[in-house]
JSON list of C-alpha atoms in Angstrom, two decimals:
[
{"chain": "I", "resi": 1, "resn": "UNK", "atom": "CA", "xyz": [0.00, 0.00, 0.00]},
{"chain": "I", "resi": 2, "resn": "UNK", "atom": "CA", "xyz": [1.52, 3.23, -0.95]},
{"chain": "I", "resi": 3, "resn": "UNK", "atom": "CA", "xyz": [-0.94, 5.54, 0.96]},
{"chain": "I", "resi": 4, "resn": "UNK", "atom": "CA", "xyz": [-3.58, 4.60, 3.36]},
{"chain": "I", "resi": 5, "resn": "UNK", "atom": "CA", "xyz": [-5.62, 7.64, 3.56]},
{"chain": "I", "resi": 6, "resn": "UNK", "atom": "CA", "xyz": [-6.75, 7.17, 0.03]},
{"chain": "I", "resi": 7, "resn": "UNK", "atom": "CA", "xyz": [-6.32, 3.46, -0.07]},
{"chain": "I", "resi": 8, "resn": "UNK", "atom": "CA", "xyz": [-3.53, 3.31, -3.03]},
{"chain": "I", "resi": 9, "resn": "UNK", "atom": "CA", "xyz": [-1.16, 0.84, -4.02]},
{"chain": "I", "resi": 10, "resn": "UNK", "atom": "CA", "xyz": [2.02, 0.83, -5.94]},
{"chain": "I", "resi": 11, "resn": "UNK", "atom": "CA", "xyz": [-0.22, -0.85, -8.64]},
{"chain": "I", "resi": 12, "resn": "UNK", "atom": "CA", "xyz": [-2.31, 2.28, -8.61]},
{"chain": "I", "resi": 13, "resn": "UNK", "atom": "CA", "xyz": [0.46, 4.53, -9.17]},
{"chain": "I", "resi": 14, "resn": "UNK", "atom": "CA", "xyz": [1.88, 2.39, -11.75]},
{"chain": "I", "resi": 15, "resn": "UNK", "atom": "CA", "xyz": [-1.44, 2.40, -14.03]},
{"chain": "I", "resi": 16, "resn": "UNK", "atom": "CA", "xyz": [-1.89, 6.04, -13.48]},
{"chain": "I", "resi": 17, "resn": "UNK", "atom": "CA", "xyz": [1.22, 6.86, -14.33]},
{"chain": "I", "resi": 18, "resn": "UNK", "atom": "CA", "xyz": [1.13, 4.77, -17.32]},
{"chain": "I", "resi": 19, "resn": "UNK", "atom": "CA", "xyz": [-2.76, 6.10, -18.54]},
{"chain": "I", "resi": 20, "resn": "UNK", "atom": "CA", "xyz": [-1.15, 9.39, -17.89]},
{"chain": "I", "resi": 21, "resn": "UNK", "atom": "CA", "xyz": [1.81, 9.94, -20.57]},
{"chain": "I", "resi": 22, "resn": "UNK", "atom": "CA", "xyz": [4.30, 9.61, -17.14]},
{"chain": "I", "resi": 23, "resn": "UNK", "atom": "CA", "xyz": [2.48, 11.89, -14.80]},
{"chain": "I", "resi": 24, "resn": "UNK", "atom": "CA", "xyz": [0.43, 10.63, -12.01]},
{"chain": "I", "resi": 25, "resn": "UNK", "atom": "CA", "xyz": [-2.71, 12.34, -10.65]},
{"chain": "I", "resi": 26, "resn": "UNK", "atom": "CA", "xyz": [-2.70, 10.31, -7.68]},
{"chain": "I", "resi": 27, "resn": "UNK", "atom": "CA", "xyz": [0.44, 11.14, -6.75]},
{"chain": "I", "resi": 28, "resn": "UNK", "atom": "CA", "xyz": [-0.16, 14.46, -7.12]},
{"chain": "I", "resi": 29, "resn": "UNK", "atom": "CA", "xyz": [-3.22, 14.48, -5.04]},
{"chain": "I", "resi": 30, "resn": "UNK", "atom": "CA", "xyz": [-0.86, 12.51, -2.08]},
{"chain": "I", "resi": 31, "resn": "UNK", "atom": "CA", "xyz": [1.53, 15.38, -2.24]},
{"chain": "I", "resi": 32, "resn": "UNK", "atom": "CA", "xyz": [-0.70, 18.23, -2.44]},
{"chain": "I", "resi": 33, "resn": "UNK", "atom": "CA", "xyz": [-2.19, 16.59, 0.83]},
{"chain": "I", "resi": 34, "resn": "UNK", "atom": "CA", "xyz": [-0.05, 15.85, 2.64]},
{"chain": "I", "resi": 35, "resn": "UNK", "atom": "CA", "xyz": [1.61, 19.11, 2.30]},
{"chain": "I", "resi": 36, "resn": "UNK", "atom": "CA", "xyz": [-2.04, 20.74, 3.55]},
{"chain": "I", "resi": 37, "resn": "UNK", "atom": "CA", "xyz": [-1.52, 18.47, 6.09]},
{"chain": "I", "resi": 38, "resn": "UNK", "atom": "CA", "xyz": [-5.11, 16.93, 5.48]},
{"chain": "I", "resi": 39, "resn": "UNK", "atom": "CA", "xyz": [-3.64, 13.03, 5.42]},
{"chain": "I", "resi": 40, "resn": "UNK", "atom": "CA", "xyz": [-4.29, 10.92, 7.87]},
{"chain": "I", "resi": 41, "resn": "UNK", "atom": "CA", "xyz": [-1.09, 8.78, 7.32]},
{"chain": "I", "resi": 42, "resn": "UNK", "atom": "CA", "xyz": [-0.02, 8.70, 11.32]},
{"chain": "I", "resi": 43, "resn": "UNK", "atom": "CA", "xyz": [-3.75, 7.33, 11.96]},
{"chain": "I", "resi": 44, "resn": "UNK", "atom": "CA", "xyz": [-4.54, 5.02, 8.72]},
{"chain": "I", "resi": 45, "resn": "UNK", "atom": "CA", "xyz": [-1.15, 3.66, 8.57]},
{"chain": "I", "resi": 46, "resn": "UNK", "atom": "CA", "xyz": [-0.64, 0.35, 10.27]},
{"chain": "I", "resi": 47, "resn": "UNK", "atom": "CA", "xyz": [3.13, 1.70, 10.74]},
{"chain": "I", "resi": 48, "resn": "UNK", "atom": "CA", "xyz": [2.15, 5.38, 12.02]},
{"chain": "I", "resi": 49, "resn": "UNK", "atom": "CA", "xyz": [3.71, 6.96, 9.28]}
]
């Protein structure tokens, strides 16, 4: 799982990035995020981070 707030995997990513000509939407939205400080990573994660 690459981010649990918004349930992604690496698979995810991957397609995105490849429907995408090499950019990645949800990436972008993980970022943008994350940098608000809006995820939930330190709650959703199993790990804490």
């Amino acid at each position: 799982m690459i981010c649990y707030c918004f349930q992604y995997t690496e698979m995810d990513i991957r397609k995105d990035v490849f429907q995408n000509n090499g950019q990645s939407p949800l990436l972008d939205r993980i970022i943008a995020e994350r940098k608000q400080g809006t995820c939930q990573c330190d709650i959703k994660n199993p790990k804490g981070t």
